[in-house]
PDB file of C-alpha atoms in Angstrom:
ATOM      1  CA  UNK A  38      73.067  20.640  -4.461  1.00  0.00           C
ATOM      2  CA  UNK A  39      70.436  18.792  -2.431  1.00  0.00           C
ATOM      3  CA  UNK A  40      68.008  21.665  -2.907  1.00  0.00           C
ATOM      4  CA  UNK A  41      67.914  21.073  -6.669  1.00  0.00           C
ATOM      5  CA  UNK A  42      65.193  18.902  -8.174  1.00  0.00           C
ATOM      6  CA  UNK A  43      66.185  15.492  -9.526  1.00  0.00           C
ATOM      7  CA  UNK A  44      66.628  15.349 -13.281  1.00  0.00           C
ATOM      8  CA  UNK A  45      64.980  12.701 -15.464  1.00  0.00           C
ATOM      9  CA  UNK A  46      68.019  10.404 -15.505  1.00  0.00           C
ATOM     10  CA  UNK A  47      68.270  10.446 -11.723  1.00  0.00           C
ATOM     11  CA  UNK A  48      64.565   9.661 -11.397  1.00  0.00           C
ATOM     12  CA  UNK A  49      64.888   6.873 -13.921  1.00  0.00           C
ATOM     13  CA  UNK A  50      67.891   5.341 -12.165  1.00  0.00           C
ATOM     14  CA  UNK A  51      66.082   5.383  -8.856  1.00  0.00           C
ATOM     15  CA  UNK A  52      62.874   3.904 -10.262  1.00  0.00           C
ATOM     16  CA  UNK A  53      64.571   1.131 -12.206  1.00  0.00           C
ATOM     17  CA  UNK A  54      66.816   0.063  -9.344  1.00  0.00           C
ATOM     18  CA  UNK A  55      63.905   0.133  -6.910  1.00  0.00           C
ATOM     19  CA  UNK A  56      61.860  -2.076  -9.204  1.00  0.00           C
ATOM     20  CA  UNK A  57      64.634  -4.500 -10.058  1.00  0.00           C
ATOM     21  CA  UNK A  58      66.323  -4.869  -6.700  1.00  0.00           C
ATOM     22  CA  UNK A  59      63.805  -3.833  -4.040  1.00  0.00           C
ATOM     23  CA  UNK A  60      66.634  -2.317  -2.008  1.00  0.00           C
ATOM     24  CA  UNK A  61      66.449  -1.703   1.727  1.00  0.00           C
ATOM     25  CA  UNK A  62      68.695   1.283   1.131  1.00  0.00           C
ATOM     26  CA  UNK A  63      69.232   3.305  -2.013  1.00  0.00           C
ATOM     27  CA  UNK A  64      71.182   6.528  -2.354  1.00  0.00           C
ATOM     28  CA  UNK A  65      71.613   7.995  -5.816  1.00  0.00           C
ATOM     29  CA  UNK A  66      73.866  11.027  -6.106  1.00  0.00           C
ATOM     30  CA  UNK A  67      74.404  13.178  -9.161  1.00  0.00           C
ATOM     31  CA  UNK A  68      78.145  13.884  -9.357  1.00  0.00           C
ATOM     32  CA  UNK A  69      78.059  15.422 -12.804  1.00  0.00           C
ATOM     33  CA  UNK A  70      78.890  18.897 -11.576  1.00  0.00           C
ATOM     34  CA  UNK A  71      82.218  17.639 -10.259  1.00  0.00           C
ATOM     35  CA  UNK A  72      83.164  16.336 -13.702  1.00  0.00           C
ATOM     36  CA  UNK A  73      82.038  19.226 -15.825  1.00  0.00           C
ATOM     37  CA  UNK A  74      85.630  20.248 -16.578  1.00  0.00           C
ATOM     38  CA  UNK A  75      87.052  16.962 -17.719  1.00  0.00           C
ATOM     39  CA  UNK A  76      87.987  16.711 -21.383  1.00  0.00           C
ATOM     40  CA  UNK A  77      85.030  14.702 -22.684  1.00  0.00           C
ATOM     41  CA  UNK A  78      82.501  16.874 -20.856  1.00  0.00           C
ATOM     42  CA  UNK A  79      84.070  20.046 -22.196  1.00  0.00           C
ATOM     43  CA  UNK A  80      84.016  18.588 -25.697  1.00  0.00           C
ATOM     44  CA  UNK A  81      80.279  17.958 -25.460  1.00  0.00           C
ATOM     45  CA  UNK A  82      79.564  21.426 -24.130  1.00  0.00           C
ATOM     46  CA  UNK A  83      79.442  20.573 -20.450  1.00  0.00           C
ATOM     47  CA  UNK A  84      77.283  17.473 -20.748  1.00  0.00           C
ATOM     48  CA  UNK A  85      73.628  17.249 -19.822  1.00  0.00           C
ATOM     49  CA  UNK A  86      74.265  17.703 -16.112  1.00  0.00           C
ATOM     50  CA  UNK A  87      73.297  14.061 -15.681  1.00  0.00           C
ATOM     51  CA  UNK A  88      76.387  12.214 -16.780  1.00  0.00           C
ATOM     52  CA  UNK A  89      78.068  10.955 -13.618  1.00  0.00           C
ATOM     53  CA  UNK A  90      76.243   9.276 -10.754  1.00  0.00           C
ATOM     54  CA  UNK A  91      77.100   7.344  -7.608  1.00  0.00           C
ATOM     55  CA  UNK A  92      74.794   4.674  -6.307  1.00  0.00           C
ATOM     56  CA  UNK A  93      74.937   3.215  -2.832  1.00  0.00           C
ATOM     57  CA  UNK A  94      72.578   0.260  -2.642  1.00  0.00           C
ATOM     58  CA  UNK A  95      71.741  -2.441  -0.122  1.00  0.00           C
ATOM     59  CA  UNK A  96      69.629  -5.333  -1.360  1.00  0.00           C
ATOM     60  CA  UNK A  97      68.925  -8.983  -0.698  1.00  0.00           C
ATOM     61  CA  UNK A  98      69.085  -9.569  -4.429  1.00  0.00           C
ATOM     62  CA  UNK A  99      72.876  -9.359  -4.187  1.00  0.00           C
ATOM     63  CA  UNK A 100      73.154 -12.418  -1.949  1.00  0.00           C
ATOM     64  CA  UNK A 101      75.514 -14.980  -3.369  1.00  0.00           C
ATOM     65  CA  UNK A 102      76.571 -12.728  -6.219  1.00  0.00           C
ATOM     66  CA  UNK A 103      80.084 -11.519  -6.862  1.00  0.00           C
ATOM     67  CA  UNK A 104      80.733  -7.803  -7.158  1.00  0.00           C
ATOM     68  CA  UNK A 105      80.997  -8.054 -10.928  1.00  0.00           C
ATOM     69  CA  UNK A 106      77.654  -9.860 -11.123  1.00  0.00           C
ATOM     70  CA  UNK A 107      76.041  -7.179  -8.956  1.00  0.00           C
ATOM     71  CA  UNK A 108      77.431  -4.426 -11.142  1.00  0.00           C
ATOM     72  CA  UNK A 109      76.278  -6.205 -14.305  1.00  0.00           C
ATOM     73  CA  UNK A 110      72.739  -6.470 -12.906  1.00  0.00           C
ATOM     74  CA  UNK A 111      72.690  -2.732 -12.419  1.00  0.00           C
ATOM     75  CA  UNK A 112      74.245  -2.006 -15.824  1.00  0.00           C
ATOM     76  CA  UNK A 113      71.615  -4.177 -17.496  1.00  0.00           C
ATOM     77  CA  UNK A 114      68.821  -2.281 -15.744  1.00  0.00           C
ATOM     78  CA  UNK A 115      70.283   1.020 -16.891  1.00  0.00           C
ATOM     79  CA  UNK A 116      71.268   0.125 -20.461  1.00  0.00           C
ATOM     80  CA  UNK A 117      68.973   2.801 -21.914  1.00  0.00           C
ATOM     81  CA  UNK A 118      70.532   5.465 -19.738  1.00  0.00           C
ATOM     82  CA  UNK A 119      74.036   4.398 -20.786  1.00  0.00           C
ATOM     83  CA  UNK A 120      72.991   4.580 -24.419  1.00  0.00           C
ATOM     84  CA  UNK A 121      71.638   8.079 -23.899  1.00  0.00           C
ATOM     85  CA  UNK A 122      74.523   9.858 -22.227  1.00  0.00           C
ATOM     86  CA  UNK A 123      75.070   8.318 -18.794  1.00  0.00           C
ATOM     87  CA  UNK A 124      78.813   8.372 -18.750  1.00  0.00           C
ATOM     88  CA  UNK A 125      79.999   7.025 -15.432  1.00  0.00           C
ATOM     89  CA  UNK A 126      78.461   5.131 -12.567  1.00  0.00           C
ATOM     90  CA  UNK A 127      80.175   4.588  -9.245  1.00  0.00           C
ATOM     91  CA  UNK A 128      78.641   1.620  -7.456  1.00  0.00           C
ATOM     92  CA  UNK A 129      78.679   0.393  -3.885  1.00  0.00           C
ATOM     93  CA  UNK A 130      76.617  -2.767  -3.576  1.00  0.00           C
ATOM     94  CA  UNK A 131      75.944  -4.652  -0.345  1.00  0.00           C
ATOM     95  CA  UNK A 132      73.607  -7.239   1.054  1.00  0.00           C
ATOM     96  CA  UNK A 133      71.830  -6.313   4.322  1.00  0.00           C
ATOM     97  CA  UNK A 134      74.276  -8.539   6.235  1.00  0.00           C
ATOM     98  CA  UNK A 135      77.325  -6.933   4.660  1.00  0.00           C
ATOM     99  CA  UNK A 136      75.922  -3.505   5.390  1.00  0.00           C
ATOM    100  CA  UNK A 137      75.410  -4.302   9.067  1.00  0.00           C
ATOM    101  CA  UNK A 138      78.892  -5.765   9.353  1.00  0.00           C
ATOM    102  CA  UNK A 139      80.353  -2.596   7.865  1.00  0.00           C
ATOM    103  CA  UNK A 140      78.468  -0.424  10.335  1.00  0.00           C
ATOM    104  CA  UNK A 141      79.621  -2.395  13.339  1.00  0.00           C
ATOM    105  CA  UNK A 142      83.308  -1.775  12.641  1.00  0.00           C
TER     106      UNK A 142
ATOM    107  CA  UNK B1129      93.292   0.355 -35.738  1.00  0.00           C
ATOM    108  CA  UNK B1130      95.063  -0.046 -32.446  1.00  0.00           C
ATOM    109  CA  UNK B1131      98.465   1.097 -33.539  1.00  0.00           C
ATOM    110  CA  UNK B1132      97.870   4.694 -32.564  1.00  0.00           C
ATOM    111  CA  UNK B1133      96.638   3.650 -29.117  1.00  0.00           C
ATOM    112  CA  UNK B1134      99.688   1.378 -28.626  1.00  0.00           C
ATOM    113  CA  UNK B1135     102.149   4.074 -29.580  1.00  0.00           C
ATOM    114  CA  UNK B1136     100.334   6.697 -27.590  1.00  0.00           C
ATOM    115  CA  UNK B1137     100.638   4.934 -24.276  1.00  0.00           C
ATOM    116  CA  UNK B1138     104.165   3.637 -24.766  1.00  0.00           C
ATOM    117  CA  UNK B1139     105.626   6.929 -25.847  1.00  0.00           C
ATOM    118  CA  UNK B1140     106.822   9.271 -23.109  1.00  0.00           C
ATOM    119  CA  UNK B1141     106.399  12.238 -25.458  1.00  0.00           C
ATOM    120  CA  UNK B1142     103.257  14.312 -25.879  1.00  0.00           C
ATOM    121  CA  UNK B1143     100.615  12.338 -27.722  1.00  0.00           C
ATOM    122  CA  UNK B1144      99.052  13.539 -30.964  1.00  0.00           C
ATOM    123  CA  UNK B1145      95.413  12.589 -31.611  1.00  0.00           C
ATOM    124  CA  UNK B1146      94.796   9.648 -33.939  1.00  0.00           C
ATOM    125  CA  UNK B1147      93.146  10.150 -37.325  1.00  0.00           C
ATOM    126  CA  UNK B1148      90.742   7.428 -38.426  1.00  0.00           C
ATOM    127  CA  UNK B1149      91.226   6.695 -42.136  1.00  0.00           C
ATOM    128  CA  UNK B1150      88.038   7.321 -44.134  1.00  0.00           C
ATOM    129  CA  UNK B1151      88.265   3.868 -45.698  1.00  0.00           C
ATOM    130  CA  UNK B1152      87.601   2.292 -42.284  1.00  0.00           C
ATOM    131  CA  UNK B1153      84.229   4.017 -42.084  1.00  0.00           C
ATOM    132  CA  UNK B1154      83.117   2.179 -45.220  1.00  0.00           C
ATOM    133  CA  UNK B1155      84.249  -1.179 -43.890  1.00  0.00           C
ATOM    134  CA  UNK B1156      82.683  -0.558 -40.469  1.00  0.00           C
ATOM    135  CA  UNK B1157      80.365  -3.513 -40.788  1.00  0.00           C
ATOM    136  CA  UNK B1158      83.368  -5.849 -40.903  1.00  0.00           C
ATOM    137  CA  UNK B1159      85.437  -4.087 -38.297  1.00  0.00           C
ATOM    138  CA  UNK B1160      83.643  -5.666 -35.354  1.00  0.00           C
ATOM    139  CA  UNK B1161      85.076  -9.179 -35.902  1.00  0.00           C
ATOM    140  CA  UNK B1162      88.521  -7.762 -36.516  1.00  0.00           C
ATOM    141  CA  UNK B1163      88.170  -5.466 -33.529  1.00  0.00           C
ATOM    142  CA  UNK B1164      87.191  -8.417 -31.336  1.00  0.00           C
ATOM    143  CA  UNK B1165      90.249 -10.332 -32.458  1.00  0.00           C
ATOM    144  CA  UNK B1166      92.535  -7.366 -31.877  1.00  0.00           C
ATOM    145  CA  UNK B1167      91.177  -6.841 -28.379  1.00  0.00           C
ATOM    146  CA  UNK B1168      91.507 -10.555 -27.643  1.00  0.00           C
ATOM    147  CA  UNK B1169      95.088 -10.491 -28.859  1.00  0.00           C
ATOM    148  CA  UNK B1170      95.829  -7.453 -26.697  1.00  0.00           C
ATOM    149  CA  UNK B1171      94.456  -8.965 -23.501  1.00  0.00           C
ATOM    150  CA  UNK B1172      96.292 -12.227 -24.140  1.00  0.00           C
ATOM    151  CA  UNK B1173      99.613 -10.554 -24.892  1.00  0.00           C
ATOM    152  CA  UNK B1174     100.266  -8.932 -21.508  1.00  0.00           C
ATOM    153  CA  UNK B1175      99.317 -10.165 -18.003  1.00  0.00           C
ATOM    154  CA  UNK B1176      97.791  -6.889 -16.865  1.00  0.00           C
ATOM    155  CA  UNK B1177      95.919  -4.768 -19.406  1.00  0.00           C
ATOM    156  CA  UNK B1178      94.116  -1.554 -18.533  1.00  0.00           C
ATOM    157  CA  UNK B1179      91.818   0.240 -20.950  1.00  0.00           C
ATOM    158  CA  UNK B1180      91.747   3.803 -19.677  1.00  0.00           C
ATOM    159  CA  UNK B1181      91.195   7.416 -20.599  1.00  0.00           C
ATOM    160  CA  UNK B1182      94.529   9.082 -21.115  1.00  0.00           C
ATOM    161  CA  UNK B1183      97.907   7.653 -20.217  1.00  0.00           C
ATOM    162  CA  UNK B1184      99.497   6.588 -16.912  1.00  0.00           C
ATOM    163  CA  UNK B1185     101.467   9.823 -17.000  1.00  0.00           C
ATOM    164  CA  UNK B1186      98.435  11.950 -17.937  1.00  0.00           C
ATOM    165  CA  UNK B1187      95.144  10.289 -17.032  1.00  0.00           C
ATOM    166  CA  UNK B1188      92.188  12.199 -18.469  1.00  0.00           C
ATOM    167  CA  UNK B1189      89.642  11.036 -15.933  1.00  0.00           C
ATOM    168  CA  UNK B1190      89.595  10.601 -12.176  1.00  0.00           C
ATOM    169  CA  UNK B1191      88.424   6.993 -12.357  1.00  0.00           C
ATOM    170  CA  UNK B1192      91.186   6.083 -14.792  1.00  0.00           C
ATOM    171  CA  UNK B1193      93.689   7.889 -12.625  1.00  0.00           C
ATOM    172  CA  UNK B1194      92.552   5.908  -9.581  1.00  0.00           C
ATOM    173  CA  UNK B1195      92.837   2.642 -11.497  1.00  0.00           C
ATOM    174  CA  UNK B1196      96.373   3.247 -12.707  1.00  0.00           C
ATOM    175  CA  UNK B1197      97.407   4.450  -9.253  1.00  0.00           C
ATOM    176  CA  UNK B1198      96.148   1.248  -7.669  1.00  0.00           C
ATOM    177  CA  UNK B1199      98.154  -0.822 -10.146  1.00  0.00           C
ATOM    178  CA  UNK B1200     101.254   1.248  -9.452  1.00  0.00           C
ATOM    179  CA  UNK B1201     100.701   0.955  -5.692  1.00  0.00           C
ATOM    180  CA  UNK B1202     100.452  -2.803  -6.063  1.00  0.00           C
ATOM    181  CA  UNK B1203     103.837  -2.718  -7.724  1.00  0.00           C
ATOM    182  CA  UNK B1204     102.831  -4.244 -11.037  1.00  0.00           C
ATOM    183  CA  UNK B1205     106.118  -4.355 -13.002  1.00  0.00           C
ATOM    184  CA  UNK B1206     106.054  -2.190 -16.123  1.00  0.00           C
ATOM    185  CA  UNK B1207     106.896  -5.131 -18.388  1.00  0.00           C
ATOM    186  CA  UNK B1208     103.749  -6.888 -17.184  1.00  0.00           C
ATOM    187  CA  UNK B1209     101.419  -3.930 -17.681  1.00  0.00           C
ATOM    188  CA  UNK B1210     100.017  -2.401 -20.839  1.00  0.00           C
ATOM    189  CA  UNK B1211      97.559   0.454 -20.998  1.00  0.00           C
ATOM    190  CA  UNK B1212      95.368   1.559 -23.910  1.00  0.00           C
ATOM    191  CA  UNK B1213      94.105   5.100 -24.220  1.00  0.00           C
ATOM    192  CA  UNK B1214      90.525   4.824 -25.490  1.00  0.00           C
ATOM    193  CA  UNK B1215      90.411   8.565 -26.114  1.00  0.00           C
ATOM    194  CA  UNK B1216      92.852   8.027 -28.984  1.00  0.00           C
ATOM    195  CA  UNK B1217      90.559   5.632 -30.791  1.00  0.00           C
ATOM    196  CA  UNK B1218      86.778   5.861 -30.781  1.00  0.00           C
ATOM    197  CA  UNK B1219      86.440   2.373 -32.274  1.00  0.00           C
ATOM    198  CA  UNK B1220      88.430   0.960 -29.391  1.00  0.00           C
ATOM    199  CA  UNK B1221      86.354   2.973 -26.968  1.00  0.00           C
ATOM    200  CA  UNK B1222      83.060   1.523 -28.171  1.00  0.00           C
ATOM    201  CA  UNK B1223      84.593  -1.852 -29.101  1.00  0.00           C
ATOM    202  CA  UNK B1224      85.923  -2.598 -25.635  1.00  0.00           C
ATOM    203  CA  UNK B1225      82.546  -1.776 -24.075  1.00  0.00           C
ATOM    204  CA  UNK B1226      80.905  -4.319 -26.382  1.00  0.00           C
ATOM    205  CA  UNK B1227      83.655  -6.868 -25.927  1.00  0.00           C
ATOM    206  CA  UNK B1228      83.575  -6.744 -22.125  1.00  0.00           C
ATOM    207  CA  UNK B1229      79.830  -6.094 -21.920  1.00  0.00           C
ATOM    208  CA  UNK B1230      80.743  -3.273 -19.578  1.00  0.00           C
ATOM    209  CA  UNK B1231      79.547   0.249 -20.222  1.00  0.00           C
ATOM    210  CA  UNK B1232      82.302   2.316 -18.645  1.00  0.00           C
ATOM    211  CA  UNK B1233      86.049   2.974 -18.754  1.00  0.00           C
ATOM    212  CA  UNK B1234      88.474   2.110 -17.097  1.00  0.00           C
ATOM    213  CA  UNK B1235      88.465  -1.668 -17.564  1.00  0.00           C
ATOM    214  CA  UNK B1236      91.055  -4.036 -16.179  1.00  0.00           C
ATOM    215  CA  UNK B1237      92.011  -7.421 -17.566  1.00  0.00           C
ATOM    216  CA  UNK B1238      94.341  -9.796 -15.702  1.00  0.00           C
ATOM    217  CA  UNK B1239      95.617 -12.908 -17.495  1.00  0.00           C
ATOM    218  CA  UNK B1240      93.060 -12.377 -20.237  1.00  0.00           C
ATOM    219  CA  UNK B1241      90.097 -12.185 -17.854  1.00  0.00           C
ATOM    220  CA  UNK B1242      87.940  -9.152 -17.194  1.00  0.00           C
ATOM    221  CA  UNK B1243      88.324  -8.080 -13.559  1.00  0.00           C
ATOM    222  CA  UNK B1244      86.258  -4.920 -13.377  1.00  0.00           C
ATOM    223  CA  UNK B1245      86.222  -1.161 -13.356  1.00  0.00           C
ATOM    224  CA  UNK B1246      87.512   1.412 -10.914  1.00  0.00           C
ATOM    225  CA  UNK B1247      85.149   0.604  -8.015  1.00  0.00           C
ATOM    226  CA  UNK B1248      85.904  -3.101  -8.146  1.00  0.00           C
ATOM    227  CA  UNK B1249      89.618  -2.462  -8.468  1.00  0.00           C
ATOM    228  CA  UNK B1250      89.637  -0.129  -5.462  1.00  0.00           C
ATOM    229  CA  UNK B1251      87.707  -2.508  -3.233  1.00  0.00           C
ATOM    230  CA  UNK B1252      89.829  -5.503  -4.288  1.00  0.00           C
ATOM    231  CA  UNK B1253      92.918  -3.449  -3.511  1.00  0.00           C
ATOM    232  CA  UNK B1254      91.607  -2.598  -0.047  1.00  0.00           C
ATOM    233  CA  UNK B1255      90.534  -6.147   0.746  1.00  0.00           C
ATOM    234  CA  UNK B1256      93.773  -7.717  -0.461  1.00  0.00           C
ATOM    235  CA  UNK B1257      91.961  -9.624  -3.188  1.00  0.00           C
ATOM    236  CA  UNK B1258      93.867  -7.797  -5.906  1.00  0.00           C
ATOM    237  CA  UNK B1259      97.225  -8.716  -4.423  1.00  0.00           C
ATOM    238  CA  UNK B1260      96.080 -12.344  -4.216  1.00  0.00           C
ATOM    239  CA  UNK B1261      94.954 -12.324  -7.821  1.00  0.00           C
ATOM    240  CA  UNK B1262      98.183 -10.755  -9.061  1.00  0.00           C
ATOM    241  CA  UNK B1263     100.264 -13.283  -7.114  1.00  0.00           C
ATOM    242  CA  UNK B1264      98.143 -16.164  -8.374  1.00  0.00           C
ATOM    243  CA  UNK B1265      98.610 -15.068 -11.977  1.00  0.00           C
ATOM    244  CA  UNK B1266     102.358 -14.666 -11.595  1.00  0.00           C
ATOM    245  CA  UNK B1267     102.352 -10.891 -11.939  1.00  0.00           C
ATOM    246  CA  UNK B1268     103.702 -10.352  -8.442  1.00  0.00           C
ATOM    247  CA  UNK B1269     106.143 -12.674  -6.670  1.00  0.00           C
ATOM    248  CA  UNK B1270     104.474 -14.502  -3.768  1.00  0.00           C
ATOM    249  CA  UNK B1271     105.220 -13.051  -0.331  1.00  0.00           C
ATOM    250  CA  UNK B1272     107.018 -16.243   0.793  1.00  0.00           C
ATOM    251  CA  UNK B1273     109.961 -15.205  -1.320  1.00  0.00           C
ATOM    252  CA  UNK B1274     110.564 -12.245   0.997  1.00  0.00           C
ATOM    253  CA  UNK B1275     113.862 -12.580   3.006  1.00  0.00           C
ATOM    254  CA  UNK B1276     113.330 -14.671   6.156  1.00  0.00           C
ATOM    255  CA  UNK B1277     114.374 -11.870   8.591  1.00  0.00           C
ATOM    256  CA  UNK B1278     111.123 -10.143   7.745  1.00  0.00           C
ATOM    257  CA  UNK B1279     108.896 -13.104   8.590  1.00  0.00           C
ATOM    258  CA  UNK B1280     110.558 -14.399  11.739  1.00  0.00           C
ATOM    259  CA  UNK B1281     108.191 -13.951  14.672  1.00  0.00           C
TER     260      UNK B1281
END
């Protein structure tokens, strides 16, 4: 899948999150292919191929914010995408400190 | 509006899809307030409320399945848990997203408060935060009540 070009939604997600959060790490993965069979995707003819994404993001902007607050920041940045067919977003949000701690385990 | 969703998740039998009466479409402008009140009532009525796709027996989405599995793993008693199948009711599906200001399903409420979606639920489960929250809100008995043989060092 990594050999395929990024679609417009993926590009948009990356750009918006980069601008809003200036992350030190950002991985955006298109998982839509894995969900193409589930009921809602079948009903809409397979979806646009850009319906389900995972985002792994490390940013200072998350300092002092609860997980819900971090997720809401990201949802707000991507409200257009949600309105236009983004269906699911799996989020892993860390500050640089939390990310280092996780790696040292 | 919610009655079909209620019945759908409580019934062990195969669920039939809900039919939205045409008259509701005309009154759509007024539904939002009513919908808000109905959702508020639902989250206040039961300690643990999960808005999901499908039912606990037949989740229709991997994220919803994960959410209900976490709640079952945590041992939430069935009389303290209610689930709503948003696929049975498109007004509920869009209404709950507006109500919670959260764009995706599943959505968990504990003691009337929004807790989060699948990712948050999973990480709270792993960190022990979910157990703490459920104990604090009286959904799970606190661990101290466990027989003393198990805690003697």
